[in-house]
PDB file of C-alpha atoms and ligand atoms in Angstrom:
ATOM      1  CA  MET N 182       3.052  -0.607  17.522  1.00  0.00           C
ATOM      2  CA  ILE N 183       3.825  -1.074  13.710  1.00  0.00           C
ATOM      3  CA  GLY N 184       0.724  -2.375  11.649  1.00  0.00           C
ATOM      4  CA  ILE N 185       1.843  -4.139   8.472  1.00  0.00           C
ATOM      5  CA  ILE N 186      -0.981  -4.516   5.846  1.00  0.00           C
ATOM      6  CA  GLY N 187      -0.977  -6.463   2.459  1.00  0.00           C
ATOM      7  CA  ALA N 188      -3.637  -7.534   0.274  1.00  0.00           C
ATOM      8  CA  MET N 189      -2.576 -10.777  -0.762  1.00  0.00           C
ATOM      9  CA  ASP N 190      -0.746 -14.136   0.990  1.00  0.00           C
ATOM     10  CA  MET N 191       2.169 -13.395  -1.735  1.00  0.00           C
ATOM     11  CA  GLU N 192       2.437  -9.878   0.230  1.00  0.00           C
ATOM     12  CA  VAL N 193       2.390 -10.615   3.860  1.00  0.00           C
ATOM     13  CA  ALA N 194       3.942 -14.570   3.856  1.00  0.00           C
ATOM     14  CA  ASP N 195       7.459 -13.140   4.380  1.00  0.00           C
ATOM     15  CA  ILE N 196       6.574 -10.623   7.122  1.00  0.00           C
ATOM     16  CA  THR N 197       4.803 -12.712   9.393  1.00  0.00           C
ATOM     17  CA  ALA N 198       7.312 -15.729   8.634  1.00  0.00           C
ATOM     18  CA  ALA N 199      10.394 -13.352  10.008  1.00  0.00           C
ATOM     19  CA  MET N 200       7.971 -12.095  12.811  1.00  0.00           C
ATOM     20  CA  ASP N 201       8.607 -13.652  16.454  1.00  0.00           C
ATOM     21  CA  ILE N 202       4.783 -14.254  16.716  1.00  0.00           C
ATOM     22  CA  SER N 203       2.962 -14.239  19.969  1.00  0.00           C
ATOM     23  CA  GLU N 204      -0.490 -14.236  19.323  1.00  0.00           C
ATOM     24  CA  LYS N 205      -2.923 -15.007  16.537  1.00  0.00           C
ATOM     25  CA  VAL N 206      -5.820 -12.845  16.893  1.00  0.00           C
ATOM     26  CA  GLU N 207      -9.042 -13.653  14.644  1.00  0.00           C
ATOM     27  CA  SER N 208     -11.228 -10.432  14.101  1.00  0.00           C
ATOM     28  CA  GLY N 209     -14.180 -10.104  12.041  1.00  0.00           C
ATOM     29  CA  ASN N 210     -13.110 -11.973   9.093  1.00  0.00           C
ATOM     30  CA  LEU N 211      -9.582 -11.122   9.520  1.00  0.00           C
ATOM     31  CA  THR N 212      -6.637 -12.777  11.202  1.00  0.00           C
ATOM     32  CA  PHE N 213      -4.157 -10.768  12.860  1.00  0.00           C
ATOM     33  CA  TYR N 214      -0.560 -11.638  13.922  1.00  0.00           C
ATOM     34  CA  LYS N 215       1.004  -9.951  16.788  1.00  0.00           C
ATOM     35  CA  GLY N 216       4.450  -9.904  17.809  1.00  0.00           C
ATOM     36  CA  LYS N 217       7.821  -8.785  17.324  1.00  0.00           C
ATOM     37  CA  ILE N 218       9.960  -7.893  14.280  1.00  0.00           C
ATOM     38  CA  LYS N 219      13.458  -6.693  14.843  1.00  0.00           C
ATOM     39  CA  GLY N 220      12.533  -6.401  18.548  1.00  0.00           C
ATOM     40  CA  LYS N 221       9.814  -4.035  17.875  1.00  0.00           C
ATOM     41  CA  ASP N 222       6.044  -4.451  18.341  1.00  0.00           C
ATOM     42  CA  ALA N 223       4.194  -5.234  15.072  1.00  0.00           C
ATOM     43  CA  VAL N 224       0.764  -6.625  13.966  1.00  0.00           C
ATOM     44  CA  ALA N 225       0.482  -7.829  10.679  1.00  0.00           C
ATOM     45  CA  ALA N 226      -2.614  -8.950   8.383  1.00  0.00           C
ATOM     46  CA  LYS N 227      -3.545  -9.761   4.827  1.00  0.00           C
ATOM     47  CA  CYS N 228      -6.768  -7.729   4.298  1.00  0.00           C
ATOM     48  CA  GLY N 229      -7.970  -9.123   1.170  1.00  0.00           C
ATOM     49  CA  PRO N 230      -8.096  -6.816  -2.333  1.00  0.00           C
ATOM     50  CA  GLY N 231     -10.242  -3.642  -2.294  1.00  0.00           C
ATOM     51  CA  LYS N 232     -10.868  -0.154  -0.559  1.00  0.00           C
ATOM     52  CA  VAL N 233     -13.089  -1.581   1.894  1.00  0.00           C
ATOM     53  CA  ASN N 234     -10.968  -4.897   2.952  1.00  0.00           C
ATOM     54  CA  ALA N 235      -8.258  -2.423   3.548  1.00  0.00           C
ATOM     55  CA  ALA N 236     -10.076   0.379   5.259  1.00  0.00           C
ATOM     56  CA  ILE N 237     -11.594  -2.524   7.446  1.00  0.00           C
ATOM     57  CA  CYS N 238      -8.211  -3.750   8.451  1.00  0.00           C
ATOM     58  CA  ALA N 239      -6.585  -0.542   8.864  1.00  0.00           C
ATOM     59  CA  GLN N 240      -9.316   0.906  11.266  1.00  0.00           C
ATOM     60  CA  LYS N 241      -8.915  -2.479  13.171  1.00  0.00           C
ATOM     61  CA  MET N 242      -5.263  -2.171  13.635  1.00  0.00           C
ATOM     62  CA  ILE N 243      -5.947   1.124  15.046  1.00  0.00           C
ATOM     63  CA  SER N 244      -8.726   0.500  17.192  1.00  0.00           C
ATOM     64  CA  GLU N 245      -8.017  -3.095  18.590  1.00  0.00           C
ATOM     65  CA  PHE N 246      -4.434  -3.160  18.389  1.00  0.00           C
ATOM     66  CA  GLY N 247      -3.249   0.196  18.844  1.00  0.00           C
ATOM     67  CA  ALA N 248      -1.325   0.545  15.916  1.00  0.00           C
ATOM     68  CA  ASP N 249       0.326   4.123  15.722  1.00  0.00           C
ATOM     69  CA  LYS N 250       2.054   3.878  12.475  1.00  0.00           C
ATOM     70  CA  ILE N 251       0.892   1.655   9.322  1.00  0.00           C
ATOM     71  CA  ILE N 252       2.825   0.389   6.162  1.00  0.00           C
ATOM     72  CA  ASN N 253       1.234  -0.851   3.370  1.00  0.00           C
ATOM     73  CA  THR N 254       3.052  -3.370   1.454  1.00  0.00           C
ATOM     74  CA  GLY N 255       2.661  -5.179  -2.065  1.00  0.00           C
ATOM     75  CA  VAL N 256       2.516  -4.817  -5.585  1.00  0.00           C
ATOM     76  CA  ALA N 257       1.292  -2.172  -7.965  1.00  0.00           C
ATOM     77  CA  GLY N 258       0.838  -1.235 -11.500  1.00  0.00           C
ATOM     78  CA  GLY N 259       3.558   1.261 -12.518  1.00  0.00           C
ATOM     79  CA  LEU N 260       2.064   4.168 -14.731  1.00  0.00           C
ATOM     80  CA  ASP N 261       4.999   6.651 -15.025  1.00  0.00           C
ATOM     81  CA  LYS N 262       6.771   5.183 -18.167  1.00  0.00           C
ATOM     82  CA  SER N 263      10.159   4.592 -16.573  1.00  0.00           C
ATOM     83  CA  LEU N 264       8.720   2.509 -14.133  1.00  0.00           C
ATOM     84  CA  LYS N 265       9.605  -1.310 -15.123  1.00  0.00           C
ATOM     85  CA  VAL N 266       8.743  -4.638 -13.303  1.00  0.00           C
ATOM     86  CA  CYS N 267      10.245  -5.068 -10.051  1.00  0.00           C
ATOM     87  CA  ASP N 268      11.220  -1.463  -9.519  1.00  0.00           C
ATOM     88  CA  THR N 269       9.968  -0.044  -6.337  1.00  0.00           C
ATOM     89  CA  VAL N 270       7.824   2.909  -5.588  1.00  0.00           C
ATOM     90  CA  VAL N 271       7.248   4.860  -2.093  1.00  0.00           C
ATOM     91  CA  ALA N 272       4.336   6.862  -2.382  1.00  0.00           C
ATOM     92  CA  ASP N 273       4.464  10.255  -1.102  1.00  0.00           C
ATOM     93  CA  LYS N 274       0.829  10.755  -1.109  1.00  0.00           C
ATOM     94  CA  VAL N 275      -2.195   8.423  -2.004  1.00  0.00           C
ATOM     95  CA  CYS N 276      -5.628   9.207  -3.683  1.00  0.00           C
ATOM     96  CA  GLN N 277      -8.774   6.996  -4.844  1.00  0.00           C
ATOM     97  CA  HIS N 278      -9.113   7.419  -8.699  1.00  0.00           C
ATOM     98  CA  ASP N 279     -12.538   5.872  -8.652  1.00  0.00           C
ATOM     99  CA  MET N 280     -13.699   8.280  -6.342  1.00  0.00           C
ATOM    100  CA  ASP N 281     -15.842  10.492  -8.573  1.00  0.00           C
ATOM    101  CA  THR N 282     -18.532  13.206  -7.337  1.00  0.00           C
ATOM    102  CA  THR N 283     -17.276  15.678 -10.602  1.00  0.00           C
ATOM    103  CA  PHE N 284     -21.084  15.683 -11.325  1.00  0.00           C
ATOM    104  CA  LEU N 285     -21.657  17.741  -8.211  1.00  0.00           C
ATOM    105  CA  GLY N 286     -18.929  20.027  -8.963  1.00  0.00           C
ATOM    106  CA  ASP N 287     -16.046  18.269  -6.774  1.00  0.00           C
ATOM    107  CA  PRO N 288     -12.539  17.506  -8.535  1.00  0.00           C
ATOM    108  CA  ALA N 289     -12.066  14.119  -9.272  1.00  0.00           C
ATOM    109  CA  GLY N 290     -11.199  11.699  -6.422  1.00  0.00           C
ATOM    110  CA  PHE N 291     -12.343  14.388  -3.930  1.00  0.00           C
ATOM    111  CA  ILE N 292     -13.082  12.554  -0.548  1.00  0.00           C
ATOM    112  CA  SER N 293     -16.209  13.762   1.159  1.00  0.00           C
ATOM    113  CA  GLY N 294     -15.817  14.397   4.817  1.00  0.00           C
ATOM    114  CA  LEU N 295     -11.783  14.457   4.557  1.00  0.00           C
ATOM    115  CA  GLY N 296     -12.544  17.369   2.107  1.00  0.00           C
ATOM    116  CA  LYS N 297      -9.134  16.509  -0.317  1.00  0.00           C
ATOM    117  CA  VAL N 298      -8.038  14.479  -2.861  1.00  0.00           C
ATOM    118  CA  TYR N 299      -4.511  13.355  -1.718  1.00  0.00           C
ATOM    119  CA  MET N 300      -3.620  12.116   1.524  1.00  0.00           C
ATOM    120  CA  GLU N 301      -0.042  12.413   2.690  1.00  0.00           C
ATOM    121  CA  CYS N 302       2.212   9.985   3.646  1.00  0.00           C
ATOM    122  CA  ASP N 303       4.450  10.326   6.855  1.00  0.00           C
ATOM    123  CA  PRO N 304       7.755  11.803   5.694  1.00  0.00           C
ATOM    124  CA  ALA N 305       9.769  10.075   8.170  1.00  0.00           C
ATOM    125  CA  LEU N 306       8.574   6.756   6.915  1.00  0.00           C
ATOM    126  CA  VAL N 307       9.129   7.671   3.357  1.00  0.00           C
ATOM    127  CA  ASP N 308      12.744   8.672   4.173  1.00  0.00           C
ATOM    128  CA  ILE N 309      13.305   5.066   5.583  1.00  0.00           C
ATOM    129  CA  LEU N 310      11.721   3.289   3.073  1.00  0.00           C
ATOM    130  CA  VAL N 311      13.857   5.191   0.191  1.00  0.00           C
ATOM    131  CA  LYS N 312      16.993   4.817   2.001  1.00  0.00           C
ATOM    132  CA  THR N 313      16.257   1.127   2.379  1.00  0.00           C
ATOM    133  CA  ALA N 314      15.257   0.528  -1.128  1.00  0.00           C
ATOM    134  CA  PRO N 315      17.055  -2.226  -3.415  1.00  0.00           C
ATOM    135  CA  GLU N 316      20.246  -0.130  -4.459  1.00  0.00           C
ATOM    136  CA  GLY N 317      18.980   2.596  -2.249  1.00  0.00           C
ATOM    137  CA  ARG N 318      16.996   3.543  -4.906  1.00  0.00           C
ATOM    138  CA  ALA N 319      13.145   4.357  -5.088  1.00  0.00           C
ATOM    139  CA  PHE N 320      10.437   6.133  -7.210  1.00  0.00           C
ATOM    140  CA  VAL N 321       8.793   8.488  -5.016  1.00  0.00           C
ATOM    141  CA  GLY N 322       5.723   9.801  -6.276  1.00  0.00           C
ATOM    142  CA  THR N 323       1.444   9.562  -5.893  1.00  0.00           C
ATOM    143  CA  VAL N 324      -0.132   6.208  -5.814  1.00  0.00           C
ATOM    144  CA  ALA N 325      -3.585   5.973  -6.995  1.00  0.00           C
ATOM    145  CA  THR N 326      -5.971   3.388  -5.433  1.00  0.00           C
ATOM    146  CA  GLY N 327      -9.278   2.044  -6.858  1.00  0.00           C
ATOM    147  CA  ASP N 328     -11.199  -1.134  -6.872  1.00  0.00           C
ATOM    148  CA  ILE N 329     -10.263  -2.126 -10.119  1.00  0.00           C
ATOM    149  CA  PHE N 330      -7.353  -4.122 -11.294  1.00  0.00           C
ATOM    150  CA  VAL N 331      -5.933  -1.932 -13.869  1.00  0.00           C
ATOM    151  CA  SER N 332      -5.412  -3.475 -17.325  1.00  0.00           C
ATOM    152  CA  ASP N 333      -6.059  -1.158 -19.943  1.00  0.00           C
ATOM    153  CA  ASN N 334      -3.687   1.124 -21.795  1.00  0.00           C
ATOM    154  CA  ALA N 335      -6.453   3.977 -21.857  1.00  0.00           C
ATOM    155  CA  LEU N 336      -7.500   3.800 -18.301  1.00  0.00           C
ATOM    156  CA  SER N 337      -4.115   3.518 -16.883  1.00  0.00           C
ATOM    157  CA  GLY N 338      -3.177   6.642 -19.146  1.00  0.00           C
ATOM    158  CA  LYS N 339      -6.343   8.600 -17.436  1.00  0.00           C
ATOM    159  CA  ILE N 340      -5.171   7.513 -14.006  1.00  0.00           C
ATOM    160  CA  ALA N 341      -1.650   8.742 -14.485  1.00  0.00           C
ATOM    161  CA  LYS N 342      -3.164  12.147 -16.156  1.00  0.00           C
ATOM    162  CA  ASP N 343      -5.847  13.095 -13.783  1.00  0.00           C
ATOM    163  CA  PHE N 344      -3.961  12.231 -10.708  1.00  0.00           C
ATOM    164  CA  GLY N 345      -0.165  12.822 -11.658  1.00  0.00           C
ATOM    165  CA  ALA N 346       0.143   9.077 -10.336  1.00  0.00           C
ATOM    166  CA  CYS N 347       3.245   6.999 -10.900  1.00  0.00           C
ATOM    167  CA  ALA N 348       1.487   3.722  -9.730  1.00  0.00           C
ATOM    168  CA  CYS N 349      -2.146   2.032  -9.438  1.00  0.00           C
ATOM    169  CA  GLU N 350      -3.129  -0.657  -6.662  1.00  0.00           C
ATOM    170  CA  MET N 351      -6.141  -1.224  -4.665  1.00  0.00           C
ATOM    171  CA  GLU N 352      -5.570  -0.521  -1.109  1.00  0.00           C
ATOM    172  CA  GLY N 353      -3.157   2.401  -0.320  1.00  0.00           C
ATOM    173  CA  GLY N 354      -5.474   5.254  -0.547  1.00  0.00           C
ATOM    174  CA  ALA N 355      -8.089   3.393   1.397  1.00  0.00           C
ATOM    175  CA  ILE N 356      -5.523   2.998   4.141  1.00  0.00           C
ATOM    176  CA  GLY N 357      -4.484   6.301   3.931  1.00  0.00           C
ATOM    177  CA  GLN N 358      -7.896   7.624   4.540  1.00  0.00           C
ATOM    178  CA  VAL N 359      -8.581   5.720   7.700  1.00  0.00           C
ATOM    179  CA  CYS N 360      -5.227   6.818   8.940  1.00  0.00           C
ATOM    180  CA  ASP N 361      -5.583  10.781   7.892  1.00  0.00           C
ATOM    181  CA  ILE N 362      -8.935  10.139   9.819  1.00  0.00           C
ATOM    182  CA  ALA N 363      -7.587   8.668  13.175  1.00  0.00           C
ATOM    183  CA  GLY N 364      -4.058  10.989  12.904  1.00  0.00           C
ATOM    184  CA  VAL N 365      -2.007   7.756  12.456  1.00  0.00           C
ATOM    185  CA  PRO N 366       1.139   8.212  10.354  1.00  0.00           C
ATOM    186  CA  PHE N 367       1.190   5.504   7.301  1.00  0.00           C
ATOM    187  CA  ALA N 368       3.195   4.503   4.215  1.00  0.00           C
ATOM    188  CA  VAL N 369       2.696   2.777   1.283  1.00  0.00           C
ATOM    189  CA  LEU N 370       5.790   0.791  -0.596  1.00  0.00           C
ATOM    190  CA  ARG N 371       4.998  -1.046  -3.484  1.00  0.00           C
ATOM    191  CA  THR N 372       7.105  -2.977  -6.016  1.00  0.00           C
ATOM    192  CA  ILE N 373       5.759  -3.234  -9.760  1.00  0.00           C
ATOM    193  CA  SER N 374       4.241  -6.186 -10.933  1.00  0.00           C
ATOM    194  CA  ASP N 375       3.087  -4.846 -14.297  1.00  0.00           C
ATOM    195  CA  ASN N 376       1.769  -1.725 -16.013  1.00  0.00           C
ATOM    196  CA  GLY N 377      -1.374  -1.476 -15.770  1.00  0.00           C
ATOM    197  CA  ASP N 378      -1.817  -1.546 -19.659  1.00  0.00           C
ATOM    198  CA  ASP N 379      -3.275  -4.416 -21.726  1.00  0.00           C
ATOM    199  CA  GLY N 380      -0.533  -6.660 -20.984  1.00  0.00           C
ATOM    200  CA  ALA N 381      -0.993  -6.119 -17.046  1.00  0.00           C
ATOM    201  CA  GLY N 382      -2.637  -9.554 -16.664  1.00  0.00           C
ATOM    202  CA  MET N 383      -0.019 -11.589 -17.983  1.00  0.00           C
ATOM    203  CA  SER N 384       2.848  -9.684 -16.527  1.00  0.00           C
ATOM    204  CA  PHE N 385       0.949  -9.566 -12.885  1.00  0.00           C
ATOM    205  CA  GLU N 386       1.025 -13.358 -13.282  1.00  0.00           C
ATOM    206  CA  GLN N 387       4.440 -13.897 -14.145  1.00  0.00           C
ATOM    207  CA  PHE N 388       6.012 -11.388 -11.689  1.00  0.00           C
ATOM    208  CA  ALA N 389       3.684 -10.322  -8.606  1.00  0.00           C
ATOM    209  CA  ARG N 390       5.255 -13.206  -6.626  1.00  0.00           C
ATOM    210  CA  VAL N 391       8.698 -11.970  -6.998  1.00  0.00           C
ATOM    211  CA  ALA N 392       7.885  -8.359  -6.776  1.00  0.00           C
ATOM    212  CA  ALA N 393       5.636  -9.383  -3.432  1.00  0.00           C
ATOM    213  CA  ALA N 394       8.860 -10.659  -1.797  1.00  0.00           C
ATOM    214  CA  GLN N 395      11.174  -8.221  -2.853  1.00  0.00           C
ATOM    215  CA  ALA N 396       8.400  -5.592  -1.099  1.00  0.00           C
ATOM    216  CA  ALA N 397       8.542  -7.826   2.217  1.00  0.00           C
ATOM    217  CA  ALA N 398      11.960  -7.970   2.288  1.00  0.00           C
ATOM    218  CA  HIS N 399      12.307  -4.142   1.830  1.00  0.00           C
ATOM    219  CA  ILE N 400      10.080  -3.927   4.755  1.00  0.00           C
ATOM    220  CA  LEU N 401      11.839  -6.139   6.925  1.00  0.00           C
ATOM    221  CA  ARG N 402      15.188  -3.722   6.325  1.00  0.00           C
ATOM    222  CA  ALA N 403      13.196  -0.988   6.943  1.00  0.00           C
ATOM    223  CA  PHE N 404      12.410  -2.129  10.616  1.00  0.00           C
ATOM    224  CA  GLU N 405      15.911  -1.415  11.660  1.00  0.00           C
ATOM    225  CA  PHE N 406      15.051   2.161  11.319  1.00  0.00           C
ATOM    226  CA  ILE N 407      11.453   2.349  12.382  1.00  0.00           C
ATOM    227  CA  ASP N 408      10.831   3.530  16.043  1.00  0.00           C
TER     228      ASP N 408
HETATM  229  N1  ADE X 698      -1.579  -4.467  -8.346  1.00  0.00           N
HETATM  230  C1  ADE X 698      -0.730  -5.020  -9.158  1.00  0.00           C
HETATM  231  N2  ADE X 698      -1.102  -4.477 -10.153  1.00  0.00           N
HETATM  232  C2  ADE X 698      -2.052  -3.492 -10.297  1.00  0.00           C
HETATM  233  C3  ADE X 698      -2.926  -3.028 -11.514  1.00  0.00           C
HETATM  234  N3  ADE X 698      -2.380  -3.193 -12.943  1.00  0.00           N
HETATM  235  N4  ADE X 698      -4.360  -2.786 -10.956  1.00  0.00           N
HETATM  236  C4  ADE X 698      -4.800  -2.411  -9.813  1.00  0.00           C
HETATM  237  N5  ADE X 698      -3.794  -3.073  -8.812  1.00  0.00           N
HETATM  238  C5  ADE X 698      -2.626  -3.733  -9.234  1.00  0.00           C
END
């Protein structure tokens, strides 16, 4: 069972539209669509923005729907200088840039309990997402997650520098934490909607929809290759 999570309607609408839906299940405050995509068992849900929403959704997909792989799809702020709107980012690892117990002597982003900063994405899923990227091109790198829409030159620069991150968003690192704990392979696919800088809000408003649709189409292409 392949789980697909997006934070916003625009990130999951094209996925559920392409799904042969067998069941719509309400669980907690979330709605899960179960069915087949390209003949493969899948469950898709909109989790809502932020780490807690994403973690609840990922855990439910694993515990209640038997997801044995989870892919997070959607848009992101590009932090690497080479990234432009509508470029594709495939995470090789994720982290939580707003997790901060440095005062206690931990490294920035250290996740207590896991005992590390970075959660590794599944290499096989990463390969599939790279080979099915538009024009076969994707930026592979660290995606940094936090409960903030980054729209500030200084903050975006700090996240890029502190975590070696190429992109920022608000869910991938939480889904990664849940999956890491559960031993479930995961991936994060993001299309750039803005650059996390002072102009991020305007860029997001203009490009999020087209970027989200591009990511969803990419996920659907990747389904051919996911077992
Ligand atoms: N998702 C898309 N753009 C983002 C940004 N700038 N910050 C956080 N999440 C995002």
